[in-house]
Structure formats: C-alpha cells, structure tokens
Coordinates of C-alpha atoms in Angstrom, one line a residue:
Chain A
X14 CA 10.8 -38.5 -1.4
X15 CA 8.4 -41.2 0.9
X16 CA 6.1 -38.9 1.2
X17 CA 6.3 -37.5 -2.4
X18 CA 5.2 -41.1 -4.2
X19 CA 2.5 -41.3 -0.7
X20 CA 0.6 -38.4 -2.3
X21 CA 0.8 -38.9 -5.7
X22 CA -1.9 -42.6 -4.4
X23 CA -4.5 -39.8 -3.0
X24 CA -6.5 -39.6 -5.5
X25 CA -7.5 -35.9 -6.7
X26 CA -10.2 -33.5 -4.9
X27 CA -13.2 -32.8 -6.3
X28 CA -11.9 -29.2 -7.2
X29 CA -8.9 -29.8 -9.0
X30 CA -6.9 -27.2 -11.8
X31 CA -8.7 -28.9 -14.1
X32 CA -11.9 -27.3 -12.9
X33 CA -10.5 -23.6 -13.9
X34 CA -11.5 -23.4 -17.3
X35 CA -11.9 -19.5 -18.0
X36 CA -9.1 -18.3 -20.7
X37 CA -7.7 -16.0 -17.8
X38 CA -6.3 -18.4 -15.7
X39 CA -3.0 -18.8 -17.9
X40 CA 0.5 -17.0 -18.3
X41 CA 0.3 -14.1 -20.4
X42 CA -2.2 -12.9 -17.6
X43 CA -0.3 -13.3 -15.2
X44 CA 3.1 -12.5 -16.8
X45 CA 1.5 -8.4 -17.0
X46 CA -0.7 -7.7 -14.1
X47 CA 2.1 -9.4 -12.1
X48 CA 5.4 -7.8 -14.0
X49 CA 2.6 -4.6 -12.9
X50 CA 2.7 -5.9 -9.6
X51 CA 6.2 -6.0 -9.4
X52 CA 6.8 -2.2 -10.5
X53 CA 4.0 -1.6 -7.6
X54 CA 6.0 -3.7 -4.7
X55 CA 9.2 -2.3 -5.9
X56 CA 8.2 1.4 -5.6
X57 CA 6.0 0.5 -1.7
X58 CA 9.7 -1.3 -0.8
X59 CA 12.3 1.7 -2.0
X60 CA 9.6 4.4 -0.6
X61 CA 8.9 2.4 2.5
X62 CA 13.0 2.2 2.7
X63 CA 13.6 6.1 2.7
X64 CA 11.2 6.4 5.0
X65 CA 12.1 4.0 7.6
X66 CA 15.8 5.4 6.8
X67 CA 14.1 8.7 7.9
X68 CA 13.0 7.5 11.4
X69 CA 15.8 5.4 12.7
X70 CA 19.0 7.1 10.6
X71 CA 21.9 5.1 10.3
X72 CA 25.2 6.1 10.3
X73 CA 26.4 4.7 6.4
X74 CA 23.3 7.0 4.8
X75 CA 23.5 10.3 4.4
X76 CA 19.4 12.4 5.2
X77 CA 18.8 14.5 2.7
X78 CA 16.8 18.1 3.9
X79 CA 16.4 18.4 0.2
X80 CA 14.1 19.0 -1.9
X81 CA 11.8 20.0 0.9
X82 CA 9.0 18.3 -0.4
X83 CA 11.1 14.8 -1.0
X84 CA 9.4 12.7 1.5
X85 CA 6.0 14.3 0.5
X86 CA 6.1 12.5 -2.8
X87 CA 8.6 9.4 -1.5
X88 CA 5.2 8.5 1.3
X89 CA 2.3 10.0 -0.7
X90 CA 3.9 6.9 -3.7
X91 CA 4.5 4.1 -0.3
X92 CA 0.8 4.6 0.1
X93 CA -0.8 5.4 -3.2
X94 CA 1.6 2.8 -4.9
X95 CA 0.5 0.4 -1.6
X96 CA -3.7 0.6 -2.9
X97 CA -2.6 0.1 -6.7
X98 CA -1.5 -2.9 -5.5
X99 CA -5.2 -4.3 -4.2
X100 CA -6.8 -4.1 -7.1
X101 CA -3.8 -5.9 -9.2
X102 CA -3.3 -8.1 -6.1
X103 CA -6.0 -9.8 -6.3
X104 CA -5.9 -10.6 -10.3
X105 CA -2.4 -12.0 -10.5
X106 CA -3.9 -14.7 -6.9
X107 CA -7.3 -14.8 -10.2
X108 CA -4.4 -15.9 -12.7
X109 CA -3.0 -18.6 -10.7
X110 CA -5.8 -19.4 -8.1
X111 CA -5.7 -22.8 -10.5
X112 CA -2.2 -23.6 -9.5
X113 CA -3.5 -23.8 -5.6
X114 CA -4.8 -26.5 -6.1
X115 CA -2.2 -28.8 -8.2
X116 CA -2.4 -32.1 -7.5
X117 CA -0.1 -33.8 -6.0
X118 CA 0.7 -31.1 -3.8
X119 CA 3.7 -31.2 -4.6
X120 CA 6.3 -33.4 -7.3
X121 CA 9.4 -33.6 -5.9
X122 CA 11.3 -32.0 -2.4
X123 CA 11.9 -29.1 -4.6
X124 CA 8.9 -28.4 -6.3
X125 CA 7.6 -28.4 -2.6
X126 CA 9.8 -26.5 -1.4
X127 CA 9.1 -23.9 -4.5
X128 CA 5.0 -24.3 -3.3
X129 CA 6.4 -23.1 0.2
X130 CA 7.9 -20.0 -1.0
X131 CA 5.1 -18.7 -3.4
X132 CA 2.9 -19.3 -0.2
X133 CA 5.2 -17.4 1.5
X134 CA 5.3 -14.2 -0.7
X135 CA 1.6 -14.2 -0.8
X136 CA 0.7 -13.9 2.7
X137 CA 3.8 -10.9 2.9
X138 CA 1.9 -9.5 0.0
X139 CA -1.6 -10.0 1.3
X140 CA -0.3 -9.2 5.3
X141 CA 2.0 -5.7 3.4
X142 CA -1.0 -4.2 1.7
X143 CA -4.1 -5.3 4.2
X144 CA -1.6 -4.1 7.8
X145 CA -1.0 -0.6 5.9
X146 CA -4.5 -0.1 4.5
X147 CA -5.6 -0.9 8.2
X148 CA -3.0 1.6 9.3
X149 CA -3.6 4.6 7.2
X150 CA -7.8 4.0 8.8
X151 CA -6.1 4.3 12.7
X152 CA -8.1 1.1 12.8
X153 CA -5.0 -1.5 14.7
X154 CA -7.4 -4.8 15.4
X155 CA -3.5 -6.7 15.9
X156 CA -1.5 -7.6 18.9
X157 CA 1.8 -6.6 17.5
X158 CA 3.9 -2.8 16.9
X159 CA 3.0 -2.3 13.5
X160 CA 6.4 -0.6 12.1
X161 CA 8.5 -3.1 12.9
X162 CA 6.4 -5.9 12.2
X163 CA 5.3 -3.5 9.0
X164 CA 9.2 -3.7 8.0
X165 CA 9.8 -7.2 8.9
X166 CA 7.9 -8.5 6.7
X167 CA 8.6 -6.3 4.4
X168 CA 11.7 -7.9 3.8
X169 CA 9.7 -11.2 3.2
X170 CA 8.3 -9.8 0.6
X171 CA 10.8 -8.7 -1.3
X172 CA 13.4 -11.5 -1.1
X173 CA 10.5 -14.1 -1.8
X174 CA 9.9 -11.7 -4.7
X175 CA 13.2 -12.3 -6.1
X176 CA 13.6 -15.6 -5.1
X177 CA 9.8 -16.3 -7.4
X178 CA 11.4 -14.2 -10.4
X179 CA 14.3 -16.1 -10.1
X180 CA 12.1 -19.2 -10.5
X181 CA 9.5 -18.4 -12.9
X182 CA 12.0 -16.8 -15.5
X183 CA 11.4 -19.2 -18.4
X184 CA 7.8 -18.4 -17.7
X185 CA 8.2 -14.8 -17.7
X186 CA 10.2 -15.1 -21.2
X187 CA 8.3 -16.9 -22.9
X188 CA 4.7 -15.2 -21.8
X189 CA 6.3 -11.7 -23.3
X190 CA 7.6 -13.8 -26.3
X191 CA 4.2 -15.5 -27.3
X192 CA 2.3 -11.4 -26.2
X193 CA 3.3 -10.5 -29.6
X194 CA 1.4 -12.6 -31.5
X195 CA -1.1 -11.3 -32.7
X196 CA -4.2 -12.9 -32.2
X197 CA -3.7 -13.3 -28.1
X198 CA -6.6 -11.6 -27.2
X199 CA -8.5 -14.5 -29.2
X200 CA -6.7 -17.5 -27.8
X201 CA -9.1 -19.9 -30.5
X202 CA -7.2 -18.4 -33.2
X203 CA -3.3 -19.3 -32.1
X204 CA -1.5 -21.4 -34.4
X205 CA -1.7 -25.1 -32.4
X206 CA 1.9 -25.5 -33.0
X207 CA 1.5 -23.1 -29.7
X208 CA 2.4 -24.9 -26.0
X209 CA -0.8 -24.4 -23.3
X210 CA -3.5 -23.0 -25.8
X211 CA -6.5 -24.3 -24.1
X212 CA -8.2 -26.6 -25.8
X213 CA -11.2 -25.0 -26.4
X214 CA -12.5 -21.5 -27.3
X215 CA -13.2 -19.2 -24.7
X216 CA -12.2 -16.0 -25.1
X217 CA -14.9 -13.8 -27.2
X218 CA -17.1 -15.8 -24.5
X219 CA -16.8 -13.8 -21.4
X220 CA -14.0 -11.4 -20.2
X221 CA -10.7 -12.3 -22.6
X222 CA -7.5 -11.2 -21.7
X223 CA -7.9 -7.9 -23.2
X224 CA -10.3 -6.9 -21.6
X225 CA -9.2 -8.7 -17.6
X226 CA -6.1 -5.7 -18.2
X227 CA -7.9 -3.9 -19.2
X228 CA -10.7 -4.1 -15.7
X229 CA -7.7 -4.3 -14.0
X230 CA -6.5 -0.6 -15.0
X231 CA -9.8 0.7 -15.0
X232 CA -9.7 -0.8 -10.6
X233 CA -6.6 0.0 -9.9
X234 CA -7.5 3.8 -11.4
X235 CA -10.2 2.8 -9.3
X236 CA -9.2 3.0 -5.9
X237 CA -7.0 5.8 -6.7
X238 CA -9.0 8.4 -7.7
X239 CA -10.8 7.4 -5.1
X240 CA -7.9 7.7 -2.3
X241 CA -4.7 9.4 -3.7
X242 CA -6.6 13.0 -3.2
X243 CA -5.0 12.8 0.4
X244 CA -1.9 13.3 -1.0
X245 CA -2.4 15.2 -4.4
X246 CA -4.2 18.5 -3.7
X247 CA -5.7 18.9 -7.3
X248 CA -7.8 15.6 -6.6
X249 CA -8.7 16.0 -3.8
X250 CA -12.7 16.6 -4.7
X251 CA -12.4 13.4 -5.8
X252 CA -10.7 11.4 -2.8
X253 CA -14.5 10.0 -1.2
X254 CA -12.4 7.3 0.0
X255 CA -9.2 8.8 1.5
X256 CA -9.3 8.3 5.2
X257 CA -8.2 12.1 5.7
X258 CA -9.1 15.1 3.7
X259 CA -5.3 16.6 4.7
X260 CA -6.6 20.5 4.7
X261 CA -9.6 20.1 6.6
X262 CA -9.3 21.0 10.4
X263 CA -8.0 23.1 12.7
X264 CA -6.2 26.1 10.8
X265 CA -6.4 24.4 7.9
X266 CA -4.2 21.6 8.4
X267 CA -5.5 17.9 9.8
X268 CA -4.1 16.9 12.4
X269 CA -2.6 13.2 14.1
X270 CA -1.3 13.3 17.4
X271 CA -3.9 14.9 19.1
X272 CA -3.0 17.7 22.4
X273 CA -4.9 14.7 24.4
X274 CA -2.8 11.7 24.0
X275 CA -0.3 13.9 23.9
X276 CA -0.9 14.2 27.8
X277 CA -0.5 18.1 27.3
X278 CA -3.7 20.3 28.3
X279 CA -2.8 23.3 29.6
X280 CA 0.1 26.1 28.8
X281 CA 0.4 29.2 30.4
X282 CA 1.8 31.1 28.0
X283 CA 3.0 33.8 31.1
X284 CA 5.8 30.6 32.3
X285 CA 6.9 28.7 29.9
X286 CA 10.4 29.3 29.4
X287 CA 11.6 27.8 25.6
X288 CA 15.3 26.9 26.3
X289 CA 17.6 26.3 24.7
X290 CA 22.0 23.8 26.0
X291 CA 24.7 25.1 24.3
X292 CA 28.1 26.6 25.6
X293 CA 25.9 29.5 26.4
X294 CA 22.1 28.5 27.7
X295 CA 19.8 30.5 26.9
X296 CA 15.6 30.4 28.2
X297 CA 13.3 32.8 25.9
X298 CA 10.0 33.9 26.7
X299 CA 7.4 34.2 24.4
X300 CA 8.0 37.5 24.3
X301 CA 11.7 37.2 23.8
X302 CA 11.2 34.8 20.8
X303 CA 9.1 37.4 19.4
X304 CA 11.4 39.9 19.2
X305 CA 14.3 37.2 17.9
X306 CA 13.8 37.8 13.5
X307 CA 11.1 36.4 12.5
X308 CA 11.1 33.8 9.2
X309 CA 8.4 32.7 7.0
X310 CA 8.9 29.5 4.9
X311 CA 5.6 27.2 3.1
X312 CA 6.8 23.7 4.1
X313 CA 4.7 20.5 3.7
X314 CA 3.6 18.4 6.4
X315 CA 3.6 15.0 5.4
X316 CA 2.6 11.9 7.3
X317 CA 3.8 8.1 7.2
X318 CA 0.2 7.6 6.7
X319 CA 0.7 9.5 2.5
X320 CA -1.2 12.7 3.4
X321 CA 0.8 15.9 3.2
X322 CA -0.7 18.7 3.1
X323 CA 1.5 22.6 2.7
X324 CA 1.3 25.4 4.8
X325 CA 3.0 28.3 6.5
X326 CA 5.1 28.2 8.6
X327 CA 6.3 31.7 11.3
X328 CA 8.8 31.2 13.4
X329 CA 12.7 31.4 14.6
X330 CA 15.5 30.4 12.3
X331 CA 16.6 27.0 14.1
X332 CA 19.9 27.5 12.6
X333 CA 19.9 31.1 14.3
X334 CA 18.8 30.2 17.7
X335 CA 21.4 27.4 17.6
X336 CA 23.5 30.3 17.2
X337 CA 22.7 31.9 20.2
X338 CA 23.4 29.7 22.0
X339 CA 26.7 29.2 21.1
X340 CA 26.2 25.2 19.5
X341 CA 28.6 23.8 17.1
X342 CA 28.0 23.9 12.6
X343 CA 28.5 20.2 12.6
X344 CA 26.2 19.5 15.8
X345 CA 23.8 16.8 16.1
X346 CA 21.4 18.5 18.6
X347 CA 17.6 17.2 20.5
X348 CA 14.5 18.6 20.2
X349 CA 12.6 17.4 23.5
X350 CA 8.3 18.2 23.6
X351 CA 6.4 18.4 26.8
X352 CA 4.6 15.0 25.4
X353 CA 4.4 13.4 28.7
X354 CA 6.0 10.0 27.1
X355 CA 5.1 8.6 23.3
X356 CA 7.8 7.3 21.1
X357 CA 8.5 10.5 19.6
X358 CA 8.6 12.7 22.8
X359 CA 12.1 13.3 21.4
X360 CA 12.9 13.6 18.6
X361 CA 17.0 13.8 16.8
X362 CA 17.6 16.3 14.5
X363 CA 20.9 16.4 12.2
X364 CA 23.0 19.2 11.6
X365 CA 22.0 18.7 7.7
X366 CA 17.6 19.7 9.4
X367 CA 19.2 21.8 12.4
X368 CA 21.2 23.9 10.0
X369 CA 18.8 24.2 7.0
X370 CA 17.9 27.6 6.5
X371 CA 14.1 26.5 5.8
X372 CA 13.9 24.4 9.6
X373 CA 11.7 26.8 11.7
X374 CA 10.2 26.7 15.2
X375 CA 8.0 28.2 14.8
X376 CA 4.7 30.0 16.5
X377 CA 2.0 30.4 13.4
X378 CA 1.0 28.0 11.0
X379 CA -1.2 30.0 7.9
X380 CA -1.2 33.6 9.5
X381 CA -2.5 32.3 12.8
X382 CA -0.6 32.0 16.4
X383 CA -0.5 27.6 16.5
X384 CA -3.3 26.0 18.2
X385 CA -2.6 23.6 20.3
X386 CA -3.4 20.9 18.2
X387 CA -0.7 22.2 16.0
X388 CA 1.5 22.0 18.7
X389 CA 0.9 25.6 20.9
X390 CA 2.8 27.8 22.1
X391 CA 6.5 26.5 19.4
X392 CA 6.4 23.4 17.1
X393 CA 9.6 22.3 14.2
X394 CA 9.1 22.9 10.7
X395 CA 12.1 21.3 9.2
X396 CA 12.8 20.5 4.7
X397 CA 12.4 16.8 3.9
X398 CA 11.2 14.6 6.8
X399 CA 8.3 12.7 8.4
X400 CA 5.7 14.5 10.0
X401 CA 5.9 12.7 13.6
X402 CA 9.5 14.2 13.9
X403 CA 8.1 17.4 13.4
X404 CA 7.9 17.8 16.9
X405 CA 4.9 19.4 18.9
X406 CA 4.8 21.7 21.9
X407 CA 9.2 21.9 22.5
X408 CA 10.1 22.5 25.5
X409 CA 13.8 22.6 24.8
X410 CA 17.0 21.9 22.0
X411 CA 19.7 20.4 23.6
X412 CA 23.1 19.1 22.2
X413 CA 23.1 15.6 21.4
Chain B
X1372 CA 21.0 -19.4 -15.7
X1373 CA 23.5 -17.8 -13.5
X1374 CA 21.6 -14.9 -13.3
X1375 CA 19.0 -16.8 -11.8
X1376 CA 20.3 -18.4 -9.6
X1377 CA 22.2 -14.9 -8.5
X1378 CA 18.5 -13.5 -8.8
X1379 CA 17.8 -16.2 -6.7
X1380 CA 20.5 -16.2 -3.7
X1381 CA 19.5 -12.9 -2.6
X1382 CA 16.2 -12.9 -2.9
X1383 CA 17.5 -16.7 -0.1
X1384 CA 18.8 -13.3 1.7
X1385 CA 16.4 -11.3 2.5
X1386 CA 13.7 -13.5 3.4
X1387 CA 16.2 -14.7 5.8
X1388 CA 17.2 -10.6 6.9
X1389 CA 12.8 -10.7 7.6
X1390 CA 12.8 -13.6 9.2
X1391 CA 16.2 -12.4 11.2
X1392 CA 13.7 -9.0 12.0
X1393 CA 10.6 -11.1 12.8
X1394 CA 12.3 -13.5 15.2
X1395 CA 14.4 -10.4 17.1
X1396 CA 11.1 -8.5 17.6
X1397 CA 10.4 -9.8 20.6
X1398 CA 7.4 -8.2 22.3
X1399 CA 7.2 -6.0 19.6
X1400 CA 6.7 -8.9 16.7
X1401 CA 4.6 -11.5 19.4
X1402 CA 4.8 -14.9 16.9
X1403 CA 1.7 -16.0 17.5
X1404 CA -0.6 -12.6 16.5
X1405 CA 1.8 -12.2 13.3
X1406 CA 1.6 -15.4 12.3
X1407 CA -2.6 -16.3 12.7
X1408 CA -2.3 -13.3 10.5
X1409 CA -0.9 -14.3 7.8
X1410 CA -2.8 -17.2 7.9
X1411 CA -6.1 -15.7 8.4
X1412 CA -5.3 -13.1 5.9
X1413 CA -4.9 -16.2 3.0
X1414 CA -7.6 -18.6 4.4
X1415 CA -9.9 -14.9 3.7
X1416 CA -8.6 -15.5 -0.5
X1417 CA -7.9 -18.0 -1.4
X1418 CA -10.6 -19.9 0.7
X1419 CA -13.4 -16.3 0.9
X1420 CA -12.8 -14.1 -2.1
X1421 CA -11.7 -15.8 -4.5
X1422 CA -14.2 -19.1 -4.4
X1423 CA -17.2 -15.7 -4.6
X1424 CA -15.5 -14.6 -7.0
X1425 CA -15.2 -18.0 -9.3
X1426 CA -19.2 -18.8 -7.7
X1427 CA -20.0 -15.4 -9.9
X1428 CA -18.7 -15.9 -12.7
X1429 CA -19.8 -19.9 -12.8
X1430 CA -23.5 -17.8 -12.4
X1431 CA -22.4 -14.8 -14.4
X1432 CA -21.2 -17.5 -17.1
X1433 CA -24.8 -19.7 -17.4
X1434 CA -26.8 -16.2 -17.2
X1435 CA -26.0 -14.1 -18.8
X1436 CA -25.4 -13.5 -22.9
X1437 CA -21.8 -13.4 -23.8
X1438 CA -22.7 -10.0 -25.8
X1439 CA -23.3 -8.8 -22.3
X1440 CA -21.0 -10.9 -19.8
X1441 CA -18.0 -8.8 -20.7
X1442 CA -18.9 -5.3 -19.2
X1443 CA -21.0 -6.5 -15.7
X1444 CA -17.8 -9.0 -15.5
X1445 CA -15.5 -6.2 -15.8
X1446 CA -18.2 -3.3 -13.2
X1447 CA -18.3 -6.0 -10.5
X1448 CA -14.6 -6.8 -10.4
X1449 CA -14.2 -2.7 -9.7
X1450 CA -17.2 -2.3 -7.7
X1451 CA -15.7 -5.6 -5.7
X1452 CA -12.4 -3.8 -5.0
X1453 CA -13.7 0.0 -4.6
X1454 CA -16.6 -2.0 -1.1
X1455 CA -12.7 -4.3 -0.2
X1456 CA -10.7 -0.6 -0.5
X1457 CA -13.6 0.9 1.9
X1458 CA -13.8 -0.9 4.6
X1459 CA -11.7 0.1 6.9
X1460 CA -12.6 4.0 5.9
X1461 CA -16.6 3.4 6.2
X1462 CA -16.2 0.7 9.2
X1463 CA -14.8 3.3 10.8
X1464 CA -13.1 1.6 13.6
X1465 CA -10.6 4.5 13.5
X1466 CA -12.5 7.2 14.8
X1467 CA -11.6 9.1 17.3
X1468 CA -13.5 11.6 19.6
X1469 CA -10.7 13.2 19.9
X1470 CA -9.6 13.8 16.7
X1471 CA -12.3 15.0 13.6
X1472 CA -9.5 15.1 11.4
X1473 CA -9.3 11.2 11.2
X1474 CA -11.7 9.4 9.0
X1475 CA -13.5 13.2 7.7
X1476 CA -15.9 12.3 5.8
X1477 CA -18.8 10.7 4.6
X1478 CA -17.5 6.7 3.7
X1479 CA -21.2 5.5 3.1
X1480 CA -21.5 7.7 0.8
X1481 CA -18.7 8.3 -0.7
X1482 CA -19.2 4.1 -2.1
X1483 CA -22.2 4.8 -2.7
X1484 CA -20.7 7.4 -5.0
X1485 CA -18.2 4.6 -6.5
X1486 CA -19.9 2.7 -7.1
X1487 CA -23.1 4.9 -9.1
X1488 CA -20.4 5.8 -11.3
X1489 CA -19.6 2.4 -11.8
X1490 CA -22.6 1.0 -12.6
X1491 CA -23.6 3.3 -14.3
X1492 CA -20.3 2.9 -17.0
X1493 CA -21.3 -1.0 -17.1
X1494 CA -24.4 -0.2 -17.8
X1495 CA -23.2 2.0 -20.7
X1496 CA -20.7 -0.3 -21.6
X1497 CA -23.3 -2.9 -21.7
X1498 CA -26.1 -0.6 -24.0
X1499 CA -23.2 -0.2 -26.8
X1500 CA -22.7 -3.6 -27.1
X1501 CA -26.1 -5.3 -27.6
X1502 CA -26.9 -2.2 -30.0
X1503 CA -23.7 -2.8 -31.8
X1504 CA -24.1 -5.0 -35.0
X1505 CA -20.8 -5.8 -35.4
X1506 CA -21.0 -8.1 -32.0
X1507 CA -24.4 -8.5 -32.3
X1508 CA -22.7 -11.1 -35.4
X1509 CA -19.6 -11.7 -33.8
X1510 CA -21.8 -13.1 -30.7
X1511 CA -23.9 -15.2 -33.3
X1512 CA -20.5 -16.5 -34.2
X1513 CA -19.4 -17.2 -31.0
X1514 CA -22.7 -19.2 -30.4
X1515 CA -22.0 -20.8 -33.3
X1516 CA -19.1 -22.6 -32.7
X1517 CA -20.3 -23.4 -29.0
X1518 CA -19.6 -26.5 -28.1
X1519 CA -22.5 -27.1 -25.9
X1520 CA -24.1 -25.3 -23.3
X1521 CA -23.2 -27.7 -20.9
X1522 CA -20.1 -26.8 -21.0
X1523 CA -20.0 -23.7 -21.4
X1524 CA -21.5 -23.3 -17.9
X1525 CA -18.7 -24.9 -16.3
X1526 CA -16.2 -21.8 -17.6
X1527 CA -15.2 -19.5 -14.8

C-alpha cells in the first residue's frame, strides 16, 4: 500500500488518459469489438485443442475418423479466425489505448493486479496472433519450438480472457444495455444523465462509433478475403496474400515436407519392399502391392497451417493389408517412414483410422503414380487427420 | 457475483496451467526468448503502432474536412491492417528453394492490388460524401457547433 500511495505523489506524465478525446475510446466500442474478438479467440482456442489432441491423443478423448473433412474445416477455421482476430485486436487495443496512461498506474493493489492480468492478456494475444501468422508463412524467427509454445501461451490467453470477462462483467453489461440508445452513433445527443458521455460534440466529425464498427468489419473482410482461399477453394482467386495455393504443386497438390528435407532422395522400385508386421508378417514388392485389390477415394490433405485441398487417391485399404498380416482389428499400428529423422517419422494409427474403409496406403494421386514429393512409393491417406500424420515414403507398418 | 467469481477462478486455473506448461517446457520453451517476444510485441503495438495511428489521426483531424475524414480514416485502417498481415508473405523469409509450393504467389503485386482496391473504394466514398447535399448540411452544422478549431486539432 505504501508503494501505491507513493505512486500517487508522482506528477502525471505529459500524455494522460485525458489526452485522448476521440469518442472511439469508449466502453461501447470496446465491448462490441471485444465480443467479436472473444468469439474469434474462442474458435481459435477450441479448434487449436482439436488439432492438439489429434496430434497428441489422450486416452480419455475418443479420436474420430469422420467426417473425413473435419480437420480440414477446424484447422482452416483456426487459421482464418486467427487472421480475422488481427484487425479486431488492433481496434480493441485502440479503443482502450488511453487506459494505458491511467495515472496513478495503480490505485490499489487489486487495481494493480487487474492491470497486470490485462497486460498478460494483451501480450498473450499479440504473441499467439503474430507467431501464428509467421508460422503459416514458414517464417520462424524465434528460438522456441513453435508448437509447444503456441499451445502453452494459448492457455495463458484463454485463462486471462475468462478472468478479464469476470472483472469487466459490469462494464460489458452496461455497454450492451446502453447500446439500445437509438443515438448511439452520436454521443453528443445523449441525455446528460448518462455517465461517461464525452463532454464535447465530436461524434459526427471523425469516424463515429458505427463507422468504427463498419471499418473494423471491412478490415476483417479484407484480410479474410485475401487469405482464406487457401482453405476455401472457391475463394482461391482472391487469395493474393495466402501463403499457399493448395492446388499449385506437383500433381496438383502443394507439398509441405520435401524429400530433400526428409532425407529421402533415392528409392529403387526394384528393391523396395513394404513390410506389414503382425502374426503373419507380409513383405510386398511393388508388383505384389499392385496385384492387391485397389480402392479409389477422394480425401483432403489438410495441413496444420490451415491450407487444404481435396485429391483423388488410389491404393490398398490399410485394413486389408492388416488383415493379410493377421493383425487384430482392435490393434493400434505404427506407420514408419523412410525419413532419416523428424518428429513424424513414426506415426501411431489407432484402429478408428487403421480400420476405416477410407484409409489407404496410396500409390497414386490424381490419376498418376505418386511423385517423390508426395511420398513415392507408398504413403498413407486417412480421413479427418492433420497432414503431418499422413505419413509419406512408408517403409513398414507394425503393431504398436 | 457468484458466477463472476467462478469465471475468474476458472480463468486463474487456465493461466496457472499455461504457466506450468511454459515452465515445464524445458528446451522447447526457453524463457528468455519467450519473454523477449512477449514484451517486444507489446512495445511494437503500444509503443509504435498505436502512437503512429494516433499521430496519423491527429494529422487527419487537422487537415481534412469532416466530410472527407471518416472514409479516409476507414481506408487507412483497412489498408494498414492489410499491410501488416502481408508482412510475412511479402518479406518471403519462409521461401525454400527446394519447395516452390511455399509462398508461391507474387505477394508485392497482390498487396498492391488489394491496396489499390481499398484506395478506389475510399475515393468513391469521399466523392459520394462530397456530392451529398445532406452531408454538406450536416457538416456545416458540425462546423457551427464546434467550440474552436484548436480544440478539434487535438482529437486523436
């Protein structure tokens, strides 16, 4: 408390809360933009959790193989709502910017704590949006590992939002009650009894509150329209700022991990053998694999970076290969790539995916033999799974 | 009140869990780079971006008539946000000579086209407002109710 009373005696700085006279720094703008931002961040958090548990399953959460386009939609939303949250965050910060200059910085210990947690909320939001935006452009100018850090800070963000809502509940309620006022666009005409109305008539002179909301909407539409085409095919032509054009690439499909990066540069189709472990282990050369019943499926590749594209795959059902080797129907199997190293060299495939009739070990993509970039000679394609788990350059399948 | 307290407690638990993940992150989440990024981003927004917006807003308030100002403000906000979101793709640091499917577009051109669309929309909005007699009357009314031009210039 002594520190707080000491703070009171320091003269205020030249820029103070009162230096900002625009009507846009006001609770109602803040509450509206804040609500939109809250929705966007909630979508990001929930879809992020889906992606997290798809990659690191836990025993108490079931994994689902349907709908086959599920991950395509949730991860596309994760990235799209994250991008949409950028203008929302900036406008939100703008509306509350004067509060940064509140003097004294802390009126009480509780007020100081509240401001510290608001600070956490702000930095966590900026961190998640920035690292996400850079990550989808394959730009990693940091010394931490993106996935665990983005995940940990997401919890800091989610927690501090709930705390913020709890603290600000009365302000939010008041902002929404007052917004029924028909003259909300011109605060000058508000009845004098209402608290917080700005003292001078400024509303109609620059952007009004309604103008700010329209502008924010326009900004959200602009960043969405120029990027979301990497997840929504019919908007691809507008995606001038999207880091990926998913159908641009060898055999009409973009690539994330190149054979060079994976250390898989030469494969001899004559000596290649696919082995399936189990009670009756099987070894197949390319001719034997081609002699098995072939299935064709249309499944999307859906990347953690948000881009996705539907493709036509042809190969042998994983379930039929496992039956051939006598693998029990409830077994979780492990798909092992020829990759020299990498976090996804070995991938666990629970029975929900392994036994799904859509899950193939594919040898053809869009009517052609798989190119090396797409996992020649054999790759996995399964429904509703992140792209990183669709193992390429498969060497063997074994029971886990 | 009970609901608020419950919400706050759940929030604190979330923060605690996030802090635990950070602290247990080991080599994957080194603290110094993380804290540098967190504080650095705040300095960029609170210390650079928002003051820049305030200065531009102050400048517009001094130089533009009330009729023209709102669409110009809107146009600049949309253009600025587009420019920010375009930084990683225009910068192109993520390009990989072995993988041409990463950042395949001509992003400087794409950004230029997007900004041109915003500029045209802004210009159209300005023209509409300049030609609208109703706006003229309202703007004139605003001018009359103005306490002093000096005061106006301080509105950020």
